[in-house]
Short mmCIF file of C-alpha atoms in Angstrom, two decimals:
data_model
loop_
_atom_site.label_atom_id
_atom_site.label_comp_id
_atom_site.label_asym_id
_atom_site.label_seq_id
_atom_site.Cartn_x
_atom_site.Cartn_y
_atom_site.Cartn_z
CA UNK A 1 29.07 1.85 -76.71
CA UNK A 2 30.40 4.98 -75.75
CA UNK A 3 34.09 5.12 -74.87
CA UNK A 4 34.44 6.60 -71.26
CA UNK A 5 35.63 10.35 -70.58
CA UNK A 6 38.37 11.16 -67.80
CA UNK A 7 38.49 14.31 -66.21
CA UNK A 8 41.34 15.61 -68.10
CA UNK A 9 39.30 15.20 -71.67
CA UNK A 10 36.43 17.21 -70.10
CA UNK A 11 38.83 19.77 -69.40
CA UNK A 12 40.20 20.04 -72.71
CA UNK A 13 37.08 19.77 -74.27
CA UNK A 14 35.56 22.46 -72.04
CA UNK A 15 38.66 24.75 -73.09
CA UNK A 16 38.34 24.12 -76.29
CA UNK A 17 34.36 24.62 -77.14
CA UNK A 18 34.18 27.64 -74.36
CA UNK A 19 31.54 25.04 -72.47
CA UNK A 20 31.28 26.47 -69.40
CA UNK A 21 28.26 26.23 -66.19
CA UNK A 22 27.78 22.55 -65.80
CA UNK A 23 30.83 21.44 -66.91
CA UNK A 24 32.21 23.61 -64.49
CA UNK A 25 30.55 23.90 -61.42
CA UNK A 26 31.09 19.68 -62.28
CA UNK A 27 35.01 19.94 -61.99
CA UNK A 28 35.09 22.19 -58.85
CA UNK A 29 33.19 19.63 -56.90
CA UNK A 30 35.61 17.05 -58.34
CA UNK A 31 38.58 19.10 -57.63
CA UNK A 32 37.06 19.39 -53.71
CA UNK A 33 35.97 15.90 -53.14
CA UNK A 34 39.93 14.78 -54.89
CA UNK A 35 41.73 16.69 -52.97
CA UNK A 36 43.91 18.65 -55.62
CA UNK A 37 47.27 16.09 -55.97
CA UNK A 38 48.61 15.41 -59.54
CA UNK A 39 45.96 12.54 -59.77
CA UNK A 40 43.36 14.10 -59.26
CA UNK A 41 42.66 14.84 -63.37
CA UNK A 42 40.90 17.94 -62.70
CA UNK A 43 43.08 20.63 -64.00
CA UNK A 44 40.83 23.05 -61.76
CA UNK A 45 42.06 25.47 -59.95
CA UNK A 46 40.39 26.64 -56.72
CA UNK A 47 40.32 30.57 -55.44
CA UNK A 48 38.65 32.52 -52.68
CA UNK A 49 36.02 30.35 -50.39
CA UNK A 50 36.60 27.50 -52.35
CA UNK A 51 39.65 27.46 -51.46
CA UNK A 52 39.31 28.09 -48.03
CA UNK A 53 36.81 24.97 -48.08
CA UNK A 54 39.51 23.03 -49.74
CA UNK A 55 41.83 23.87 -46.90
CA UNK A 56 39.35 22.80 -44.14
CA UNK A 57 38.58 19.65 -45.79
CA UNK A 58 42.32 19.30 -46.58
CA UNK A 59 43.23 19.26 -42.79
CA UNK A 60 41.21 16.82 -42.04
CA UNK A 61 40.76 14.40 -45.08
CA UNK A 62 44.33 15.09 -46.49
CA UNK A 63 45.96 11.71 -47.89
CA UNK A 64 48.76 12.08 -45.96
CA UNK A 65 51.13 11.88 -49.13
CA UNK A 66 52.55 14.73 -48.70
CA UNK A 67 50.81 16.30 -52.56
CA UNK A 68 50.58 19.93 -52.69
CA UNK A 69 47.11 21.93 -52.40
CA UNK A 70 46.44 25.25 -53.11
CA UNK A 71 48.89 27.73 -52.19
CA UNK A 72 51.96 24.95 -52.01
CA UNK A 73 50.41 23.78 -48.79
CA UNK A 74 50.77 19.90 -47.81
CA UNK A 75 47.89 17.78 -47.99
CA UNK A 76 48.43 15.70 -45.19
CA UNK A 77 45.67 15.81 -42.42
CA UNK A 78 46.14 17.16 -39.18
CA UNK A 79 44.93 20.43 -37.78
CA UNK A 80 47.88 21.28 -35.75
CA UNK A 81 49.08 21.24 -31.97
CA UNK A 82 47.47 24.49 -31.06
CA UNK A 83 44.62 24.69 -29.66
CA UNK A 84 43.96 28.46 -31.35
CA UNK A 85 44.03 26.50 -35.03
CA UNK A 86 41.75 23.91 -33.99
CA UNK A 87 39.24 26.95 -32.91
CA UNK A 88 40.02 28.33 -36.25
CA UNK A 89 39.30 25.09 -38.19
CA UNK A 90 36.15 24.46 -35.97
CA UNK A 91 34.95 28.23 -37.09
CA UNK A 92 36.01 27.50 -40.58
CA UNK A 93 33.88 24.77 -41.16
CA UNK A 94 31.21 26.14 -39.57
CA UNK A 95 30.98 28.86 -42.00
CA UNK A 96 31.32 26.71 -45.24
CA UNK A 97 29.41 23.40 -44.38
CA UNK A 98 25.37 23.13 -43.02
CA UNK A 99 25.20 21.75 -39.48
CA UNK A 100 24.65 17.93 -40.38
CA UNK A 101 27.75 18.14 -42.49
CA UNK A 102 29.76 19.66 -39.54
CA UNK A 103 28.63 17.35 -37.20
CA UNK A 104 30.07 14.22 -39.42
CA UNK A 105 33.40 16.23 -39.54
CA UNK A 106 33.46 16.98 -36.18
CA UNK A 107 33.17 13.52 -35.65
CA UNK A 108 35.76 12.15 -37.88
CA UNK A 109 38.22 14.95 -36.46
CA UNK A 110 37.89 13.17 -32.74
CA UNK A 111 38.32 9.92 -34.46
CA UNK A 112 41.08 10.45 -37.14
CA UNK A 113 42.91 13.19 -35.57
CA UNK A 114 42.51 12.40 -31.96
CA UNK A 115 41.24 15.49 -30.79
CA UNK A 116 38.94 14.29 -27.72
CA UNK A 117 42.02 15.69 -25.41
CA UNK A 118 41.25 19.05 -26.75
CA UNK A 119 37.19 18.60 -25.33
CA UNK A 120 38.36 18.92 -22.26
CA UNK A 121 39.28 23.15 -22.86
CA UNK A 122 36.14 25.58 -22.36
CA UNK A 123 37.13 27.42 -25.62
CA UNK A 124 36.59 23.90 -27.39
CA UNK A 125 33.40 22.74 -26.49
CA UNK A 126 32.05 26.65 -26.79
CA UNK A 127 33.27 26.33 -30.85
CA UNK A 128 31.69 22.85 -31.16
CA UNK A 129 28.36 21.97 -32.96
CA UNK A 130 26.48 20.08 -30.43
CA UNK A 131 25.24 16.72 -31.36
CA UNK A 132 24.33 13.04 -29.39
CA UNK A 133 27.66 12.05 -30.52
CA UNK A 134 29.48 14.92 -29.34
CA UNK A 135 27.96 14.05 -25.77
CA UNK A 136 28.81 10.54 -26.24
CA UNK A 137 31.98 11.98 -26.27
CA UNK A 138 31.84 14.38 -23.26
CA UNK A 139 30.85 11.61 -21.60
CA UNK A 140 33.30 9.15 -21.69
CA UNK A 141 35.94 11.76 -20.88
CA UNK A 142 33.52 12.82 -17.81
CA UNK A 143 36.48 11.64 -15.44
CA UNK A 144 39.06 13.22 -16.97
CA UNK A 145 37.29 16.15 -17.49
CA UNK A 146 38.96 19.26 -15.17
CA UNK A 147 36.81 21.16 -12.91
CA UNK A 148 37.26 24.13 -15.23
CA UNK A 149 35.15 22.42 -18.41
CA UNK A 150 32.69 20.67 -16.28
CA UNK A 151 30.02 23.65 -16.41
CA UNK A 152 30.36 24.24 -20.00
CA UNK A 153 30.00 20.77 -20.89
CA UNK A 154 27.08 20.45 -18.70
CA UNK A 155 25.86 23.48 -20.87
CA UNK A 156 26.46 21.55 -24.15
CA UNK A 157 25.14 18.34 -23.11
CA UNK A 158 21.92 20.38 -21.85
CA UNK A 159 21.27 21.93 -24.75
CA UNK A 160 21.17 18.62 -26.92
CA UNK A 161 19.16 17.11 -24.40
CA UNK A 162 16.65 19.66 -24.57
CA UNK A 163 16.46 19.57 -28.47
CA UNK A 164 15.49 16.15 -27.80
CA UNK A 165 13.01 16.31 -25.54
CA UNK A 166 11.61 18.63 -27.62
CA UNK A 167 11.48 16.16 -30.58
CA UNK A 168 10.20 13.28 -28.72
CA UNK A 169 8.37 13.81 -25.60
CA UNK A 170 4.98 14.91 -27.05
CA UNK A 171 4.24 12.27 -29.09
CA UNK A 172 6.24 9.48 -26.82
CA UNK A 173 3.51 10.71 -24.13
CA UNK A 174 0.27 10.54 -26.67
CA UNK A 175 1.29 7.01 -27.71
CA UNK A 176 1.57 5.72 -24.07
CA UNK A 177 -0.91 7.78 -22.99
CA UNK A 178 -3.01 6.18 -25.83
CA UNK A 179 -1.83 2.74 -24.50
CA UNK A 180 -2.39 3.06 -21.38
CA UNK A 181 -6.13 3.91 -21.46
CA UNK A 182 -6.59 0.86 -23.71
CA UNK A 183 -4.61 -1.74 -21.71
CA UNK A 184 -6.81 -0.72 -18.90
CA UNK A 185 -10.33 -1.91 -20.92
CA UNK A 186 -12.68 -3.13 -18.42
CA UNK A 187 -15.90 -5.33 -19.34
CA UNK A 188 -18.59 -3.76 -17.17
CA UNK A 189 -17.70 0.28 -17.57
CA UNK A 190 -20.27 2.82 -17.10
CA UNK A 191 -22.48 4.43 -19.66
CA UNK A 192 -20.05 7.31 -20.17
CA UNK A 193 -17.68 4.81 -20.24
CA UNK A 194 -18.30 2.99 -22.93
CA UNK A 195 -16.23 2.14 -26.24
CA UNK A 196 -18.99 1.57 -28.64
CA UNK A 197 -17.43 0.53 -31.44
CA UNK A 198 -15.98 -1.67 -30.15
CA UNK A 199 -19.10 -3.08 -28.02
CA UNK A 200 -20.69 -3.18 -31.60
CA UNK A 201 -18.03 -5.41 -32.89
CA UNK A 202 -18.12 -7.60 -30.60
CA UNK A 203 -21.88 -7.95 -30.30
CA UNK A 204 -23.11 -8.35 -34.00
CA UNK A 205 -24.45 -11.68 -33.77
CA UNK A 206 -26.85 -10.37 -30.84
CA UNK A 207 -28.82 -8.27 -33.98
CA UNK A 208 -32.34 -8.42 -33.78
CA UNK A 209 -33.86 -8.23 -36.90
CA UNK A 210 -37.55 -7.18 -35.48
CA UNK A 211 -36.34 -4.89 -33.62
CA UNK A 212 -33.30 -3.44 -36.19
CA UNK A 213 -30.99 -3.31 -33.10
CA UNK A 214 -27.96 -5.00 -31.62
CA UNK A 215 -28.86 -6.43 -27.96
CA UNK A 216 -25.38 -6.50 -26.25
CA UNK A 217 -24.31 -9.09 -24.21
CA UNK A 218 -21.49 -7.59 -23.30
CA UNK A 219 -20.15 -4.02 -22.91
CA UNK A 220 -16.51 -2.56 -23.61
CA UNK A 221 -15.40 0.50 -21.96
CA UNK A 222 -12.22 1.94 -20.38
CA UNK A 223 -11.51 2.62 -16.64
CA UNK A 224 -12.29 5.94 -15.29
CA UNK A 225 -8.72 7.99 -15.51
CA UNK A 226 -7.31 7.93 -12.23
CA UNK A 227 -3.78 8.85 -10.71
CA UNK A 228 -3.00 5.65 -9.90
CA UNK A 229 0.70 3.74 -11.69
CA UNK A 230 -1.42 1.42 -14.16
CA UNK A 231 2.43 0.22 -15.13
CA UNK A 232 6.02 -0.05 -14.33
CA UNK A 233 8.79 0.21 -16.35
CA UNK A 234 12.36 -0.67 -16.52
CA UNK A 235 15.08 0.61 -18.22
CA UNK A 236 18.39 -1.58 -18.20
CA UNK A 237 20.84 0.26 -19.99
CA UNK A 238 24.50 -1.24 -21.00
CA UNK A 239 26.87 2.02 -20.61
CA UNK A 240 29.84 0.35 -22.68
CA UNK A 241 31.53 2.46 -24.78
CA UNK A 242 30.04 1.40 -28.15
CA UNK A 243 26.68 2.30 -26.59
CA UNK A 244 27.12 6.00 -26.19
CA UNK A 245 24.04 7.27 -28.27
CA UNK A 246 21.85 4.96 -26.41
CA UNK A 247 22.76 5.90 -23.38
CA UNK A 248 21.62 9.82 -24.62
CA UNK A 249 18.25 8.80 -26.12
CA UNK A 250 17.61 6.48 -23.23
CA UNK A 251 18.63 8.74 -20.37
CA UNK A 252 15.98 10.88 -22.46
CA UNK A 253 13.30 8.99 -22.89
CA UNK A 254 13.43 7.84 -18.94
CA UNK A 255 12.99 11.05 -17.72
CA UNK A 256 9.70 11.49 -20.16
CA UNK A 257 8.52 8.38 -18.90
CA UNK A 258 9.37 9.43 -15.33
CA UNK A 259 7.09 12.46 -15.87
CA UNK A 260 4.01 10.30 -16.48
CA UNK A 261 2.23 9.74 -13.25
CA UNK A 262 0.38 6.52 -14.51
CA UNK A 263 4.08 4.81 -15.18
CA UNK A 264 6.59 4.05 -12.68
CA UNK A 265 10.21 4.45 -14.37
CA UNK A 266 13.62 2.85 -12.81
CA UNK A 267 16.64 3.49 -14.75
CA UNK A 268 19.35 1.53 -14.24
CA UNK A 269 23.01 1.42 -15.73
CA UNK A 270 25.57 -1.30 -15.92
CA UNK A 271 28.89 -2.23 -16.96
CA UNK A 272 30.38 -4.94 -14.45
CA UNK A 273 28.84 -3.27 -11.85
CA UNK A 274 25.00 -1.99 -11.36
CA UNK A 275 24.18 1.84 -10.89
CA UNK A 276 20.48 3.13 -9.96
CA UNK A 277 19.97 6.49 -11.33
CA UNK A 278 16.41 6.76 -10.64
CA UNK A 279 16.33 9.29 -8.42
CA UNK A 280 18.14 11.39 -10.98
CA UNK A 281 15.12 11.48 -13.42
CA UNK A 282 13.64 14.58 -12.76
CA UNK A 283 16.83 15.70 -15.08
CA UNK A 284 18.30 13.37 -17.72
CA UNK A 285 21.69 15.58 -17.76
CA UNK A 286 22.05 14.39 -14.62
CA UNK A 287 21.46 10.96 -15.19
CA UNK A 288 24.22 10.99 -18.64
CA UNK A 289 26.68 12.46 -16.16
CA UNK A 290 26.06 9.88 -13.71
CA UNK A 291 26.93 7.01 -16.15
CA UNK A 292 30.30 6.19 -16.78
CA UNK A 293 30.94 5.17 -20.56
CA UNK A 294 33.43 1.84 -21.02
CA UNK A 295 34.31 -0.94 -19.20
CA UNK A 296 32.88 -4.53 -19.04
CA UNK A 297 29.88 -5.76 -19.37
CA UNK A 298 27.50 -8.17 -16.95
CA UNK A 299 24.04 -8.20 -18.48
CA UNK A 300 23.33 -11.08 -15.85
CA UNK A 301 24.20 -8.99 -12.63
CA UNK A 302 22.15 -5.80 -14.29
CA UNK A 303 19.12 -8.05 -14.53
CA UNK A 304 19.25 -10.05 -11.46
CA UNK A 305 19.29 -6.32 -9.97
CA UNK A 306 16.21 -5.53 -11.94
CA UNK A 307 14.47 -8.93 -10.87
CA UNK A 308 14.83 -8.08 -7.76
CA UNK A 309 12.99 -4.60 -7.88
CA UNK A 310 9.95 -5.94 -9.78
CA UNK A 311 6.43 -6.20 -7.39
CA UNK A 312 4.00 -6.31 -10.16
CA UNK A 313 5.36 -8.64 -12.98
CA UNK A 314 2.04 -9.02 -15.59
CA UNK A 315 2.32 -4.79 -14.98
CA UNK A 316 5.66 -4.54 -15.73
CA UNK A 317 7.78 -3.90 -18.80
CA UNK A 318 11.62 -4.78 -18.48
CA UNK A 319 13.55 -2.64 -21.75
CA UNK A 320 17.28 -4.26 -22.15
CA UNK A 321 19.25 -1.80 -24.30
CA UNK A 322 22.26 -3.72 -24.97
CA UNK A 323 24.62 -5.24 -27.96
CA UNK A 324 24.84 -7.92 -25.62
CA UNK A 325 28.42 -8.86 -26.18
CA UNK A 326 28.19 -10.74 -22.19
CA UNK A 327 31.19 -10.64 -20.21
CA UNK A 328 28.87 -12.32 -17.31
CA UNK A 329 27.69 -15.93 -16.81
CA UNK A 330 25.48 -16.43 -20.37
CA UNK A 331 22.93 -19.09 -19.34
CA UNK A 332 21.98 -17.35 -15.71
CA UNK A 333 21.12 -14.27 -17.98
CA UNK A 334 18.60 -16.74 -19.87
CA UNK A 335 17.16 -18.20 -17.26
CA UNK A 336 16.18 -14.46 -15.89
CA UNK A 337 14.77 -13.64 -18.68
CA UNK A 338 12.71 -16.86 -18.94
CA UNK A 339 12.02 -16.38 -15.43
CA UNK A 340 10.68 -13.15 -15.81
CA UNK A 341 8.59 -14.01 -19.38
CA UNK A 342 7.02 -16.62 -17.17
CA UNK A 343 6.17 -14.66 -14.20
CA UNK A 344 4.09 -12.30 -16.86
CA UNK A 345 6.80 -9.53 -17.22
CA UNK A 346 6.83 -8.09 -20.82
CA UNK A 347 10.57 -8.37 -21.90
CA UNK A 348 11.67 -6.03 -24.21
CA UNK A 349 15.67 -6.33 -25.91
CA UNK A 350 17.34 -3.14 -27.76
CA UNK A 351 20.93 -3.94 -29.72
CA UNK A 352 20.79 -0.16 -29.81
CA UNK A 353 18.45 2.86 -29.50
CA UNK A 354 20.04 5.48 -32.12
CA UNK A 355 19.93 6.46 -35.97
CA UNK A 356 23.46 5.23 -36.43
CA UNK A 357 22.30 2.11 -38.30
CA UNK A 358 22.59 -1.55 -38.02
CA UNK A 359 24.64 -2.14 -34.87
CA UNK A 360 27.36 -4.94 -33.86
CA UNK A 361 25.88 -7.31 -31.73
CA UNK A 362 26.36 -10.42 -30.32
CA UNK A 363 24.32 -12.87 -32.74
CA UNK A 364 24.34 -15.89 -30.64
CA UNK A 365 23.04 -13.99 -27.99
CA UNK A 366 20.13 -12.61 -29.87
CA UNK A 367 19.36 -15.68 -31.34
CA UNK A 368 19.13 -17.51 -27.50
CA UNK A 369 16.52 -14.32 -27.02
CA UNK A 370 14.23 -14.98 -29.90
CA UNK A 371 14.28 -18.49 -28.78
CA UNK A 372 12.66 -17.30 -25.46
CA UNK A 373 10.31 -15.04 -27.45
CA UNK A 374 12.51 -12.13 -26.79
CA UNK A 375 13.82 -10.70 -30.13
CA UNK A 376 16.48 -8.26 -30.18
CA UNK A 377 16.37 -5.49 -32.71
CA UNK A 378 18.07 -2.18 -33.12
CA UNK A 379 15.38 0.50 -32.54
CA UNK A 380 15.55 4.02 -33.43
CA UNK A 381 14.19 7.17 -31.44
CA UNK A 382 11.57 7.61 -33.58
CA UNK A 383 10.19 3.90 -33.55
CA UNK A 384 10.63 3.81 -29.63
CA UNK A 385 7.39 5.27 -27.93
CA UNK A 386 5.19 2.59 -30.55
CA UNK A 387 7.78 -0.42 -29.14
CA UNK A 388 6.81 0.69 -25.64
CA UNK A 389 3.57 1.24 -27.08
CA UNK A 390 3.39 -2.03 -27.72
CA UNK A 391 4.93 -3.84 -24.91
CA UNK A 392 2.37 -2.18 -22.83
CA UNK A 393 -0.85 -3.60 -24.52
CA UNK A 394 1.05 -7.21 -24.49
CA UNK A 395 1.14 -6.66 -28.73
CA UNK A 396 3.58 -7.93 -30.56
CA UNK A 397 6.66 -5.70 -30.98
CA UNK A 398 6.61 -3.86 -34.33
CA UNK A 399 10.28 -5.12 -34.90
CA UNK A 400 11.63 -3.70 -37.81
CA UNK A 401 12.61 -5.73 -41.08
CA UNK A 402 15.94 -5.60 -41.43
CA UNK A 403 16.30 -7.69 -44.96
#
């Protein structure tokens, strides 16, 4: 077996042979990710935009210990009071780092460094990258936000918003569109009507050999499109603060919904109280800034609101987007749900509708669902239009497998 090599032996072993390239280019990236203190091992010193990279990661990442990086400057993390070296830093790492990467620093910077105070300045949000966390962000400051900033974080939150839509209204429309046609199968359709595959299928044992023919008993077609809502939907979305990037992607995909004419989409917000924003739908940024991120949370109240709203229960689909930590009365928000399974209402539950992972949830909760054949599952952007795809044709929900 062979004995394992620090840092420090490469070094000298590098120095000594002349090995340079891989060896190399392997220590700098060491000596970045490190951090540069006297434990580092590294022996590597850094010079011109690595250094500057060092420095940006340094302000943020730095352990805090006081070590020395390049230059004699202290490694502890913080970017300074001034606004004017937070817009530097912000530049910096826009220069060295791909978007994604300054996204995740951004990020961290608001969460290590506390920097959501400095959001609220015009020059700030103009230096940001713009991501669904950023907004999450904007958002929950929305109150505090001075009249000053309110425009230009309008402007940043459009911006994502539109990148979104973008991404996922086309195909979110196919799918349901796609749905839509086939929940609305009829048995006696017209000649141009029919689906004759599927007539086929079903009408194999009517072959006549003599003949060499299928004699249908029984034709499959679709409805004639018409411009008539062929279903309702229901979005019930929790808008505490842990929700955030739901809130984004939901807000989003209401207002696709809202511009099919064959669905009728109601999107409605909670916390403790209950807040209808469908009349805001015609412009999700409107919707996001009519939300209000925090607070409790009373699933019951939110759904006895939707309850009460439904007309058409085997035509409607009720979408809970929720972790559903309750702060409400826990069995009156089962027996709505079992209420509305029963009445014919397709019940649909979310722990989260974002690419952030596995969410925290409330288990017991979610096991009380899938006892009502309601399972909760996180669900990301991407996998949303086939859920409501789903839902829609009464299928069973392609839930993900988590194991």
């Amino acid at each position: 077996m062979t004995a394992p090599v620090d840092a420090t032996d490469v070094v000298t072993e590098a120095g000594a042979s002349g090995v340079t390239g891989a060896t190399d280019e392997r220590l700098r990236r060491w000596r970045l990710v490190l951090g540069g203190d006297e434990a580092d091992g590294t022996g590597c010193a850094l010079s011109g935009q690595d250094a500057a990279m060092d420095g940006a990661l340094g302000a943020l990442y730095g352990n805090g210990k006081g070590g020395k990086g390049q230059a004699g400057r202290d490694r502890s993390a913080g970017l300074g009071a001034s606004a004017p070296s937070v817009a530097r830093w912000l530049g910096d790492i826009r220069t060295y780092f791909p978007s994604s990467v300054v996204q995740v620093m951004q990020r961290d910077a608001i969460d290590r460094l506390g920097l959501a105070a400095l959001l609220l300045e015009p020059e700030m949000l103009e230096a940001v990258e713009a991501d669904v966390h950023l907004v999450g962000t904007l958002l929950s400051l929305n109150k505090a936000m001075p009249e000053t900033t309110k425009e230009t974080a309008r402007a940043v939150v459009r911006k994502v918003v539109e990148d979104l839509e973008k991404r996922l209204a086309t195909r979110t429309r196919a799918t349901l569109t796609g749905a839509l046609d086939r929940s609305a199968r009829i048995s006696r359709p017209r000649h141009h009507d029919i689906d004759w595959n599927r007539t086929i299928a079903a009408n194999l044992k009517h072959y006549v050999p003599e003949y060499r023919t299928i004699v249908p008993e029984r034709l499959i077609g679709y409805g004639r499109a018409s411009q008539s809502v062929k279903k309702e939907v229901i979005l019930c979305i929790d808008q505490s603060g842990s929700m955030a990037a739901s809130v984004v992607y939901a807000s989003v995909f209401g207002a696709v919904l809202a511009s099919m004419r064959s669905i009728a989409t109601r999107l409605v917000v909670f916390d403790t109280a209950v807040v209808d924003l469908t009349d805001q739908l015609d412009d999700p940024v409107d919707v996001l800034f009519g939300t209000q991120l925090g607070g409790g949370t009373d699933i019951n109240r939110a759904l006895a609101y939707c309850q009460s709203q439904i007309t058409r229960p085997a035509d409607t689909v009720v979408v809970l987007i929720s972790d559903l930590y309750e702060g409400g009365i826990r069995n009156e928000m089962l027996k709505r749900v079992s209420a509305m399974k029963a009445s014919g209402v397709q019940f649909v539950t979310l722990l989260a509708l974002s690419d952030e992972g596995a969410p925290a949830y409330d288990r017991e909760h979610a096991a009380a669902l899938a006892a009502l054949d309601a399972p909760a599952f996180a669900c990301t952007p991407d996998l949303f239009p086939d859920v409501m795809a789903a839902a829609i044709e009464k299928r069973p929900l392609p839930v993900p497998d988590t194991r």
